[in-house]
Amino acid sequence: MERDITKKYTNGEVTIVWKPTLCQHSKICWTELREVFDPFVKPWIRPEGAETERIVAQVKKCPSGALSYYMNKDKDD
Ligand code: SF4
């Protein structure tokens, strides 16, 4: 049975949302922005590795929906 796992990583400004069960291992994220996405280290997502703008642009390229994001200010109540 597939479990719905969601992990979150934030740099204080943007939050990267990671759903590993959706990942198709296209490698796009970690070949294009290794400063943030590196599957060979733990944790594999380091949101402090690049500016928010670059993170958002990269997350948008994820073809599977495994990576998504929200801006922290939009979550403030
Ligand atoms: S871009 Fe998306 S589908 Fe491709 S490896 Fe990264 S998380 Fe997985």
PDB file of N, CA, C and O and ligand atoms in Angstrom:
ATOM      1  N   MET A   1       0.841  -1.197   0.000  1.00  0.00           N
ATOM      2  CA  MET A   1       0.000   0.000   0.000  1.00  0.00           C
ATOM      3  C   MET A   1       0.884   1.258   0.000  1.00  0.00           C
ATOM      4  O   MET A   1       1.827   1.353   0.764  1.00  0.00           O
ATOM      5  N   GLU A   2       0.549   2.177  -0.852  1.00  0.00           N
ATOM      6  CA  GLU A   2       1.346   3.385  -0.975  1.00  0.00           C
ATOM      7  C   GLU A   2       0.982   4.372   0.123  1.00  0.00           C
ATOM      8  O   GLU A   2      -0.184   4.681   0.332  1.00  0.00           O
ATOM      9  N   ARG A   3       1.998   4.874   0.781  1.00  0.00           N
ATOM     10  CA  ARG A   3       1.730   5.843   1.828  1.00  0.00           C
ATOM     11  C   ARG A   3       1.899   7.253   1.281  1.00  0.00           C
ATOM     12  O   ARG A   3       2.735   7.503   0.434  1.00  0.00           O
ATOM     13  N   ASP A   4       1.106   8.155   1.796  1.00  0.00           N
ATOM     14  CA  ASP A   4       1.149   9.530   1.329  1.00  0.00           C
ATOM     15  C   ASP A   4       2.112  10.331   2.197  1.00  0.00           C
ATOM     16  O   ASP A   4       1.723  10.939   3.180  1.00  0.00           O
ATOM     17  N   ILE A   5       3.377  10.316   1.826  1.00  0.00           N
ATOM     18  CA  ILE A   5       4.406  10.994   2.603  1.00  0.00           C
ATOM     19  C   ILE A   5       4.624  12.397   2.044  1.00  0.00           C
ATOM     20  O   ILE A   5       4.734  12.571   0.843  1.00  0.00           O
ATOM     21  N   THR A   6       4.657  13.374   2.925  1.00  0.00           N
ATOM     22  CA  THR A   6       4.963  14.738   2.508  1.00  0.00           C
ATOM     23  C   THR A   6       6.005  15.319   3.454  1.00  0.00           C
ATOM     24  O   THR A   6       5.836  15.259   4.664  1.00  0.00           O
ATOM     25  N   LYS A   7       7.077  15.847   2.870  1.00  0.00           N
ATOM     26  CA  LYS A   7       8.090  16.506   3.686  1.00  0.00           C
ATOM     27  C   LYS A   7       8.235  17.945   3.234  1.00  0.00           C
ATOM     28  O   LYS A   7       8.026  18.255   2.070  1.00  0.00           O
ATOM     29  N   LYS A   8       8.626  18.792   4.165  1.00  0.00           N
ATOM     30  CA  LYS A   8       8.733  20.220   3.858  1.00  0.00           C
ATOM     31  C   LYS A   8      10.091  20.754   4.277  1.00  0.00           C
ATOM     32  O   LYS A   8      10.626  20.349   5.307  1.00  0.00           O
ATOM     33  N   TYR A   9      10.600  21.644   3.439  1.00  0.00           N
ATOM     34  CA  TYR A   9      11.897  22.256   3.695  1.00  0.00           C
ATOM     35  C   TYR A   9      11.764  23.740   3.407  1.00  0.00           C
ATOM     36  O   TYR A   9      11.334  24.119   2.322  1.00  0.00           O
ATOM     37  N   THR A  10      12.164  24.581   4.347  1.00  0.00           N
ATOM     38  CA  THR A  10      11.989  26.019   4.133  1.00  0.00           C
ATOM     39  C   THR A  10      13.264  26.801   4.402  1.00  0.00           C
ATOM     40  O   THR A  10      14.100  26.400   5.217  1.00  0.00           O
ATOM     41  N   ASN A  11      13.401  27.901   3.682  1.00  0.00           N
ATOM     42  CA  ASN A  11      14.499  28.836   3.954  1.00  0.00           C
ATOM     43  C   ASN A  11      13.969  30.061   4.690  1.00  0.00           C
ATOM     44  O   ASN A  11      14.647  31.069   4.793  1.00  0.00           O
ATOM     45  N   GLY A  12      12.743  29.980   5.143  1.00  0.00           N
ATOM     46  CA  GLY A  12      12.117  31.089   5.852  1.00  0.00           C
ATOM     47  C   GLY A  12      11.230  31.928   4.958  1.00  0.00           C
ATOM     48  O   GLY A  12      10.364  32.658   5.434  1.00  0.00           O
ATOM     49  N   GLU A  13      11.452  31.823   3.653  1.00  0.00           N
ATOM     50  CA  GLU A  13      10.701  32.630   2.699  1.00  0.00           C
ATOM     51  C   GLU A  13       9.795  31.750   1.825  1.00  0.00           C
ATOM     52  O   GLU A  13       8.627  32.004   1.637  1.00  0.00           O
ATOM     53  N   VAL A  14      10.410  30.687   1.294  1.00  0.00           N
ATOM     54  CA  VAL A  14       9.662  29.735   0.487  1.00  0.00           C
ATOM     55  C   VAL A  14       9.739  28.366   1.173  1.00  0.00           C
ATOM     56  O   VAL A  14      10.739  28.064   1.843  1.00  0.00           O
ATOM     57  N   THR A  15       8.703  27.572   1.017  1.00  0.00           N
ATOM     58  CA  THR A  15       8.726  26.205   1.528  1.00  0.00           C
ATOM     59  C   THR A  15       8.625  25.243   0.354  1.00  0.00           C
ATOM     60  O   THR A  15       7.711  25.345  -0.472  1.00  0.00           O
ATOM     61  N   ILE A  16       9.591  24.348   0.256  1.00  0.00           N
ATOM     62  CA  ILE A  16       9.579  23.305  -0.762  1.00  0.00           C
ATOM     63  C   ILE A  16       8.826  22.120  -0.186  1.00  0.00           C
ATOM     64  O   ILE A  16       9.133  21.648   0.908  1.00  0.00           O
ATOM     65  N   VAL A  17       7.844  21.634  -0.935  1.00  0.00           N
ATOM     66  CA  VAL A  17       7.043  20.492  -0.492  1.00  0.00           C
ATOM     67  C   VAL A  17       7.443  19.285  -1.339  1.00  0.00           C
ATOM     68  O   VAL A  17       7.427  19.343  -2.564  1.00  0.00           O
ATOM     69  N   TRP A  18       7.776  18.212  -0.691  1.00  0.00           N
ATOM     70  CA  TRP A  18       8.340  17.033  -1.355  1.00  0.00           C
ATOM     71  C   TRP A  18       7.468  15.815  -1.109  1.00  0.00           C
ATOM     72  O   TRP A  18       7.222  15.437   0.039  1.00  0.00           O
ATOM     73  N   LYS A  19       6.975  15.226  -2.181  1.00  0.00           N
ATOM     74  CA  LYS A  19       6.153  14.016  -2.075  1.00  0.00           C
ATOM     75  C   LYS A  19       6.866  12.876  -2.794  1.00  0.00           C
ATOM     76  O   LYS A  19       6.703  12.686  -4.011  1.00  0.00           O
ATOM     77  N   PRO A  20       7.672  12.142  -2.073  1.00  0.00           N
ATOM     78  CA  PRO A  20       8.551  11.150  -2.695  1.00  0.00           C
ATOM     79  C   PRO A  20       7.835  10.076  -3.501  1.00  0.00           C
ATOM     80  O   PRO A  20       8.386   9.571  -4.473  1.00  0.00           O
ATOM     81  N   THR A  21       6.612   9.753  -3.133  1.00  0.00           N
ATOM     82  CA  THR A  21       5.927   8.681  -3.864  1.00  0.00           C
ATOM     83  C   THR A  21       5.568   9.108  -5.290  1.00  0.00           C
ATOM     84  O   THR A  21       5.296   8.275  -6.139  1.00  0.00           O
ATOM     85  N   LEU A  22       5.574  10.425  -5.557  1.00  0.00           N
ATOM     86  CA  LEU A  22       5.234  10.903  -6.903  1.00  0.00           C
ATOM     87  C   LEU A  22       6.446  11.034  -7.817  1.00  0.00           C
ATOM     88  O   LEU A  22       6.318  11.165  -9.024  1.00  0.00           O
ATOM     89  N   CYS A  23       7.641  11.007  -7.243  1.00  0.00           N
ATOM     90  CA  CYS A  23       8.863  11.286  -8.016  1.00  0.00           C
ATOM     91  C   CYS A  23       9.079  10.237  -9.105  1.00  0.00           C
ATOM     92  O   CYS A  23       9.019   9.041  -8.862  1.00  0.00           O
ATOM     93  N   GLN A  24       9.324  10.730 -10.313  1.00  0.00           N
ATOM     94  CA  GLN A  24       9.592   9.844 -11.454  1.00  0.00           C
ATOM     95  C   GLN A  24      11.078   9.752 -11.759  1.00  0.00           C
ATOM     96  O   GLN A  24      11.480   9.246 -12.799  1.00  0.00           O
ATOM     97  N   HIS A  25      11.882  10.318 -10.897  1.00  0.00           N
ATOM     98  CA  HIS A  25      13.336  10.244 -11.032  1.00  0.00           C
ATOM     99  C   HIS A  25      13.827  10.758 -12.387  1.00  0.00           C
ATOM    100  O   HIS A  25      14.702  10.190 -13.007  1.00  0.00           O
ATOM    101  N   SER A  26      13.228  11.849 -12.791  1.00  0.00           N
ATOM    102  CA  SER A  26      13.646  12.485 -14.040  1.00  0.00           C
ATOM    103  C   SER A  26      15.034  13.117 -13.902  1.00  0.00           C
ATOM    104  O   SER A  26      15.681  13.409 -14.894  1.00  0.00           O
ATOM    105  N   LYS A  27      15.445  13.352 -12.660  1.00  0.00           N
ATOM    106  CA  LYS A  27      16.752  13.947 -12.337  1.00  0.00           C
ATOM    107  C   LYS A  27      16.843  15.427 -12.688  1.00  0.00           C
ATOM    108  O   LYS A  27      17.910  16.026 -12.547  1.00  0.00           O
ATOM    109  N   ILE A  28      15.774  16.005 -13.174  1.00  0.00           N
ATOM    110  CA  ILE A  28      15.841  17.413 -13.581  1.00  0.00           C
ATOM    111  C   ILE A  28      16.268  18.300 -12.424  1.00  0.00           C
ATOM    112  O   ILE A  28      17.132  19.160 -12.564  1.00  0.00           O
ATOM    113  N   CYS A  29      15.660  18.092 -11.260  1.00  0.00           N
ATOM    114  CA  CYS A  29      15.948  18.987 -10.137  1.00  0.00           C
ATOM    115  C   CYS A  29      17.414  18.931  -9.750  1.00  0.00           C
ATOM    116  O   CYS A  29      18.064  19.964  -9.601  1.00  0.00           O
ATOM    117  N   TRP A  30      17.950  17.748  -9.607  1.00  0.00           N
ATOM    118  CA  TRP A  30      19.316  17.695  -9.069  1.00  0.00           C
ATOM    119  C   TRP A  30      20.395  17.817 -10.129  1.00  0.00           C
ATOM    120  O   TRP A  30      21.554  18.064  -9.801  1.00  0.00           O
ATOM    121  N   THR A  31      20.063  17.706 -11.388  1.00  0.00           N
ATOM    122  CA  THR A  31      21.082  18.027 -12.391  1.00  0.00           C
ATOM    123  C   THR A  31      21.122  19.525 -12.668  1.00  0.00           C
ATOM    124  O   THR A  31      22.161  20.055 -13.025  1.00  0.00           O
ATOM    125  N   GLU A  32      20.012  20.205 -12.455  1.00  0.00           N
ATOM    126  CA  GLU A  32      19.971  21.636 -12.767  1.00  0.00           C
ATOM    127  C   GLU A  32      20.251  22.527 -11.558  1.00  0.00           C
ATOM    128  O   GLU A  32      20.663  23.663 -11.716  1.00  0.00           O
ATOM    129  N   LEU A  33      19.974  22.055 -10.354  1.00  0.00           N
ATOM    130  CA  LEU A  33      20.194  22.903  -9.171  1.00  0.00           C
ATOM    131  C   LEU A  33      20.731  22.037  -8.022  1.00  0.00           C
ATOM    132  O   LEU A  33      20.069  21.814  -7.011  1.00  0.00           O
ATOM    133  N   ARG A  34      21.948  21.581  -8.212  1.00  0.00           N
ATOM    134  CA  ARG A  34      22.547  20.674  -7.245  1.00  0.00           C
ATOM    135  C   ARG A  34      22.806  21.342  -5.896  1.00  0.00           C
ATOM    136  O   ARG A  34      22.890  20.684  -4.861  1.00  0.00           O
ATOM    137  N   GLU A  35      22.909  22.694  -5.899  1.00  0.00           N
ATOM    138  CA  GLU A  35      23.133  23.402  -4.627  1.00  0.00           C
ATOM    139  C   GLU A  35      21.976  23.184  -3.661  1.00  0.00           C
ATOM    140  O   GLU A  35      22.131  23.312  -2.446  1.00  0.00           O
ATOM    141  N   VAL A  36      20.810  22.890  -4.193  1.00  0.00           N
ATOM    142  CA  VAL A  36      19.630  22.692  -3.342  1.00  0.00           C
ATOM    143  C   VAL A  36      19.205  21.226  -3.308  1.00  0.00           C
ATOM    144  O   VAL A  36      18.862  20.694  -2.260  1.00  0.00           O
ATOM    145  N   PHE A  37      19.234  20.581  -4.482  1.00  0.00           N
ATOM    146  CA  PHE A  37      18.757  19.196  -4.571  1.00  0.00           C
ATOM    147  C   PHE A  37      19.939  18.262  -4.810  1.00  0.00           C
ATOM    148  O   PHE A  37      20.549  18.281  -5.892  1.00  0.00           O
ATOM    149  N   ASP A  38      20.256  17.480  -3.815  1.00  0.00           N
ATOM    150  CA  ASP A  38      21.381  16.554  -3.968  1.00  0.00           C
ATOM    151  C   ASP A  38      21.010  15.218  -3.321  1.00  0.00           C
ATOM    152  O   ASP A  38      21.024  15.088  -2.093  1.00  0.00           O
ATOM    153  N   PRO A  39      20.677  14.238  -4.137  1.00  0.00           N
ATOM    154  CA  PRO A  39      20.199  12.965  -3.589  1.00  0.00           C
ATOM    155  C   PRO A  39      21.288  12.143  -2.909  1.00  0.00           C
ATOM    156  O   PRO A  39      20.994  11.105  -2.320  1.00  0.00           O
ATOM    157  N   PHE A  40      22.519  12.615  -2.963  1.00  0.00           N
ATOM    158  CA  PHE A  40      23.615  11.844  -2.370  1.00  0.00           C
ATOM    159  C   PHE A  40      23.989  12.313  -0.972  1.00  0.00           C
ATOM    160  O   PHE A  40      24.914  11.783  -0.369  1.00  0.00           O
ATOM    161  N   VAL A  41      23.289  13.333  -0.486  1.00  0.00           N
ATOM    162  CA  VAL A  41      23.524  13.775   0.888  1.00  0.00           C
ATOM    163  C   VAL A  41      22.186  13.854   1.632  1.00  0.00           C
ATOM    164  O   VAL A  41      21.124  13.862   1.024  1.00  0.00           O
ATOM    165  N   LYS A  42      22.275  13.898   2.932  1.00  0.00           N
ATOM    166  CA  LYS A  42      21.064  14.042   3.740  1.00  0.00           C
ATOM    167  C   LYS A  42      21.141  15.314   4.563  1.00  0.00           C
ATOM    168  O   LYS A  42      22.172  15.559   5.169  1.00  0.00           O
ATOM    169  N   PRO A  43      20.095  16.104   4.650  1.00  0.00           N
ATOM    170  CA  PRO A  43      18.856  15.941   3.877  1.00  0.00           C
ATOM    171  C   PRO A  43      19.096  16.257   2.410  1.00  0.00           C
ATOM    172  O   PRO A  43      19.962  17.072   2.096  1.00  0.00           O
ATOM    173  N   TRP A  44      18.361  15.647   1.545  1.00  0.00           N
ATOM    174  CA  TRP A  44      18.659  15.813   0.116  1.00  0.00           C
ATOM    175  C   TRP A  44      18.197  17.146  -0.441  1.00  0.00           C
ATOM    176  O   TRP A  44      18.646  17.559  -1.488  1.00  0.00           O
ATOM    177  N   ILE A  45      17.310  17.842   0.286  1.00  0.00           N
ATOM    178  CA  ILE A  45      16.900  19.188  -0.117  1.00  0.00           C
ATOM    179  C   ILE A  45      17.433  20.187   0.906  1.00  0.00           C
ATOM    180  O   ILE A  45      17.170  20.059   2.099  1.00  0.00           O
ATOM    181  N   ARG A  46      18.188  21.155   0.418  1.00  0.00           N
ATOM    182  CA  ARG A  46      18.739  22.200   1.289  1.00  0.00           C
ATOM    183  C   ARG A  46      18.297  23.556   0.764  1.00  0.00           C
ATOM    184  O   ARG A  46      18.941  24.130  -0.121  1.00  0.00           O
ATOM    185  N   PRO A  47      17.197  24.087   1.299  1.00  0.00           N
ATOM    186  CA  PRO A  47      16.621  25.312   0.751  1.00  0.00           C
ATOM    187  C   PRO A  47      17.529  26.536   0.914  1.00  0.00           C
ATOM    188  O   PRO A  47      17.312  27.546   0.259  1.00  0.00           O
ATOM    189  N   GLU A  48      18.532  26.449   1.772  1.00  0.00           N
ATOM    190  CA  GLU A  48      19.437  27.580   1.928  1.00  0.00           C
ATOM    191  C   GLU A  48      20.488  27.627   0.817  1.00  0.00           C
ATOM    192  O   GLU A  48      21.300  28.549   0.747  1.00  0.00           O
ATOM    193  N   GLY A  49      20.453  26.635  -0.091  1.00  0.00           N
ATOM    194  CA  GLY A  49      21.496  26.528  -1.116  1.00  0.00           C
ATOM    195  C   GLY A  49      21.373  27.487  -2.282  1.00  0.00           C
ATOM    196  O   GLY A  49      22.320  27.647  -3.047  1.00  0.00           O
ATOM    197  N   ALA A  50      20.220  28.114  -2.458  1.00  0.00           N
ATOM    198  CA  ALA A  50      20.033  29.040  -3.574  1.00  0.00           C
ATOM    199  C   ALA A  50      18.964  30.055  -3.210  1.00  0.00           C
ATOM    200  O   ALA A  50      18.224  29.878  -2.238  1.00  0.00           O
ATOM    201  N   GLU A  51      18.891  31.115  -4.005  1.00  0.00           N
ATOM    202  CA  GLU A  51      17.882  32.139  -3.756  1.00  0.00           C
ATOM    203  C   GLU A  51      16.485  31.595  -4.042  1.00  0.00           C
ATOM    204  O   GLU A  51      16.305  30.723  -4.891  1.00  0.00           O
ATOM    205  N   THR A  52      15.529  32.172  -3.342  1.00  0.00           N
ATOM    206  CA  THR A  52      14.137  31.738  -3.466  1.00  0.00           C
ATOM    207  C   THR A  52      13.677  31.705  -4.920  1.00  0.00           C
ATOM    208  O   THR A  52      13.022  30.751  -5.354  1.00  0.00           O
ATOM    209  N   GLU A  53      14.048  32.726  -5.669  1.00  0.00           N
ATOM    210  CA  GLU A  53      13.630  32.807  -7.076  1.00  0.00           C
ATOM    211  C   GLU A  53      14.104  31.589  -7.877  1.00  0.00           C
ATOM    212  O   GLU A  53      13.364  31.027  -8.691  1.00  0.00           O
ATOM    213  N   ARG A  54      15.317  31.185  -7.662  1.00  0.00           N
ATOM    214  CA  ARG A  54      15.861  30.023  -8.380  1.00  0.00           C
ATOM    215  C   ARG A  54      15.200  28.731  -7.925  1.00  0.00           C
ATOM    216  O   ARG A  54      14.969  27.817  -8.711  1.00  0.00           O
ATOM    217  N   ILE A  55      14.909  28.640  -6.643  1.00  0.00           N
ATOM    218  CA  ILE A  55      14.229  27.451  -6.116  1.00  0.00           C
ATOM    219  C   ILE A  55      12.849  27.312  -6.744  1.00  0.00           C
ATOM    220  O   ILE A  55      12.474  26.245  -7.233  1.00  0.00           O
ATOM    221  N   VAL A  56      12.124  28.416  -6.780  1.00  0.00           N
ATOM    222  CA  VAL A  56      10.766  28.385  -7.334  1.00  0.00           C
ATOM    223  C   VAL A  56      10.806  27.985  -8.808  1.00  0.00           C
ATOM    224  O   VAL A  56      10.029  27.136  -9.260  1.00  0.00           O
ATOM    225  N   ALA A  57      11.729  28.567  -9.560  1.00  0.00           N
ATOM    226  CA  ALA A  57      11.840  28.246 -10.986  1.00  0.00           C
ATOM    227  C   ALA A  57      12.144  26.764 -11.183  1.00  0.00           C
ATOM    228  O   ALA A  57      11.603  26.112 -12.082  1.00  0.00           O
ATOM    229  N   GLN A  58      12.995  26.219 -10.320  1.00  0.00           N
ATOM    230  CA  GLN A  58      13.359  24.807 -10.452  1.00  0.00           C
ATOM    231  C   GLN A  58      12.209  23.887 -10.060  1.00  0.00           C
ATOM    232  O   GLN A  58      11.933  22.898 -10.745  1.00  0.00           O
ATOM    233  N   VAL A  59      11.553  24.218  -8.991  1.00  0.00           N
ATOM    234  CA  VAL A  59      10.436  23.388  -8.529  1.00  0.00           C
ATOM    235  C   VAL A  59       9.347  23.317  -9.601  1.00  0.00           C
ATOM    236  O   VAL A  59       8.742  22.268  -9.824  1.00  0.00           O
ATOM    237  N   LYS A  60       9.146  24.420 -10.301  1.00  0.00           N
ATOM    238  CA  LYS A  60       8.119  24.455 -11.355  1.00  0.00           C
ATOM    239  C   LYS A  60       8.445  23.509 -12.506  1.00  0.00           C
ATOM    240  O   LYS A  60       7.569  23.145 -13.282  1.00  0.00           O
ATOM    241  N   LYS A  61       9.705  23.139 -12.640  1.00  0.00           N
ATOM    242  CA  LYS A  61      10.098  22.244 -13.736  1.00  0.00           C
ATOM    243  C   LYS A  61       9.891  20.771 -13.410  1.00  0.00           C
ATOM    244  O   LYS A  61      10.053  19.910 -14.274  1.00  0.00           O
ATOM    245  N   CYS A  62       9.581  20.472 -12.175  1.00  0.00           N
ATOM    246  CA  CYS A  62       9.392  19.064 -11.810  1.00  0.00           C
ATOM    247  C   CYS A  62       8.191  18.501 -12.572  1.00  0.00           C
ATOM    248  O   CYS A  62       7.080  19.007 -12.442  1.00  0.00           O
ATOM    249  N   PRO A  63       8.400  17.466 -13.379  1.00  0.00           N
ATOM    250  CA  PRO A  63       7.331  16.984 -14.244  1.00  0.00           C
ATOM    251  C   PRO A  63       6.277  16.123 -13.534  1.00  0.00           C
ATOM    252  O   PRO A  63       5.205  15.883 -14.082  1.00  0.00           O
ATOM    253  N   SER A  64       6.580  15.677 -12.347  1.00  0.00           N
ATOM    254  CA  SER A  64       5.710  14.684 -11.706  1.00  0.00           C
ATOM    255  C   SER A  64       4.797  15.259 -10.636  1.00  0.00           C
ATOM    256  O   SER A  64       3.866  14.594 -10.189  1.00  0.00           O
ATOM    257  N   GLY A  65       5.095  16.477 -10.196  1.00  0.00           N
ATOM    258  CA  GLY A  65       4.348  17.026  -9.067  1.00  0.00           C
ATOM    259  C   GLY A  65       4.923  16.607  -7.725  1.00  0.00           C
ATOM    260  O   GLY A  65       4.376  16.944  -6.679  1.00  0.00           O
ATOM    261  N   ALA A  66       6.036  15.882  -7.752  1.00  0.00           N
ATOM    262  CA  ALA A  66       6.669  15.481  -6.488  1.00  0.00           C
ATOM    263  C   ALA A  66       7.182  16.699  -5.732  1.00  0.00           C
ATOM    264  O   ALA A  66       7.170  16.727  -4.508  1.00  0.00           O
ATOM    265  N   LEU A  67       7.641  17.698  -6.491  1.00  0.00           N
ATOM    266  CA  LEU A  67       8.077  18.945  -5.878  1.00  0.00           C
ATOM    267  C   LEU A  67       7.016  20.013  -6.109  1.00  0.00           C
ATOM    268  O   LEU A  67       6.543  20.194  -7.236  1.00  0.00           O
ATOM    269  N   SER A  68       6.673  20.706  -5.048  1.00  0.00           N
ATOM    270  CA  SER A  68       5.826  21.882  -5.175  1.00  0.00           C
ATOM    271  C   SER A  68       6.304  22.874  -4.124  1.00  0.00           C
ATOM    272  O   SER A  68       7.239  22.586  -3.376  1.00  0.00           O
ATOM    273  N   TYR A  69       5.697  24.031  -4.075  1.00  0.00           N
ATOM    274  CA  TYR A  69       6.174  25.041  -3.132  1.00  0.00           C
ATOM    275  C   TYR A  69       5.032  25.965  -2.754  1.00  0.00           C
ATOM    276  O   TYR A  69       4.004  26.025  -3.427  1.00  0.00           O
ATOM    277  N   TYR A  70       5.243  26.676  -1.659  1.00  0.00           N
ATOM    278  CA  TYR A  70       4.398  27.838  -1.371  1.00  0.00           C
ATOM    279  C   TYR A  70       5.267  28.881  -0.708  1.00  0.00           C
ATOM    280  O   TYR A  70       6.299  28.558  -0.121  1.00  0.00           O
ATOM    281  N   MET A  71       4.843  30.138  -0.859  1.00  0.00           N
ATOM    282  CA  MET A  71       5.543  31.219  -0.197  1.00  0.00           C
ATOM    283  C   MET A  71       5.040  31.301   1.245  1.00  0.00           C
ATOM    284  O   MET A  71       3.824  31.287   1.482  1.00  0.00           O
ATOM    285  N   ASN A  72       5.940  31.389   2.176  1.00  0.00           N
ATOM    286  CA  ASN A  72       5.532  31.358   3.584  1.00  0.00           C
ATOM    287  C   ASN A  72       4.572  32.493   3.926  1.00  0.00           C
ATOM    288  O   ASN A  72       3.655  32.306   4.716  1.00  0.00           O
ATOM    289  N   LYS A  73       4.783  33.645   3.305  1.00  0.00           N
ATOM    290  CA  LYS A  73       3.913  34.788   3.631  1.00  0.00           C
ATOM    291  C   LYS A  73       2.459  34.533   3.222  1.00  0.00           C
ATOM    292  O   LYS A  73       1.555  35.082   3.804  1.00  0.00           O
ATOM    293  N   ASP A  74       2.270  33.688   2.217  1.00  0.00           N
ATOM    294  CA  ASP A  74       0.906  33.385   1.776  1.00  0.00           C
ATOM    295  C   ASP A  74       0.195  32.443   2.744  1.00  0.00           C
ATOM    296  O   ASP A  74      -1.017  32.255   2.675  1.00  0.00           O
ATOM    297  N   LYS A  75       0.951  31.799   3.612  1.00  0.00           N
ATOM    298  CA  LYS A  75       0.369  30.865   4.587  1.00  0.00           C
ATOM    299  C   LYS A  75       0.059  31.536   5.916  1.00  0.00           C
ATOM    300  O   LYS A  75      -0.556  30.953   6.771  1.00  0.00           O
ATOM    301  N   ASP A  76       0.578  32.781   6.079  1.00  0.00           N
ATOM    302  CA  ASP A  76       0.352  33.477   7.342  1.00  0.00           C
ATOM    303  C   ASP A  76      -1.119  33.828   7.502  1.00  0.00           C
ATOM    304  O   ASP A  76      -1.752  34.326   6.589  1.00  0.00           O
ATOM    305  N   ASP A  77      -1.617  33.600   8.667  1.00  0.00           N
ATOM    306  CA  ASP A  77      -3.022  33.951   8.913  1.00  0.00           C
ATOM    307  C   ASP A  77      -3.115  35.318   9.566  1.00  0.00           C
ATOM    308  O   ASP A  77      -2.280  35.676  10.344  1.00  0.00           O
TER     309      ASP A  77
HETATM  310  S1  SF4 B   1      12.391  16.936 -10.910  1.00  0.00           S
HETATM  311 FE1  SF4 B   1      10.702  16.007  -9.787  1.00  0.00          FE
HETATM  312  S2  SF4 B   1      10.387  13.997 -10.738  1.00  0.00           S
HETATM  313 FE2  SF4 B   1      12.419  14.739 -11.325  1.00  0.00          FE
HETATM  314  S3  SF4 B   1      13.840  13.854  -9.811  1.00  0.00           S
HETATM  315 FE3  SF4 B   1      13.262  15.896  -9.106  1.00  0.00          FE
HETATM  316  S4  SF4 B   1      11.516  15.523  -7.768  1.00  0.00           S
HETATM  317 FE4  SF4 B   1      11.756  13.696  -8.986  1.00  0.00          FE
END
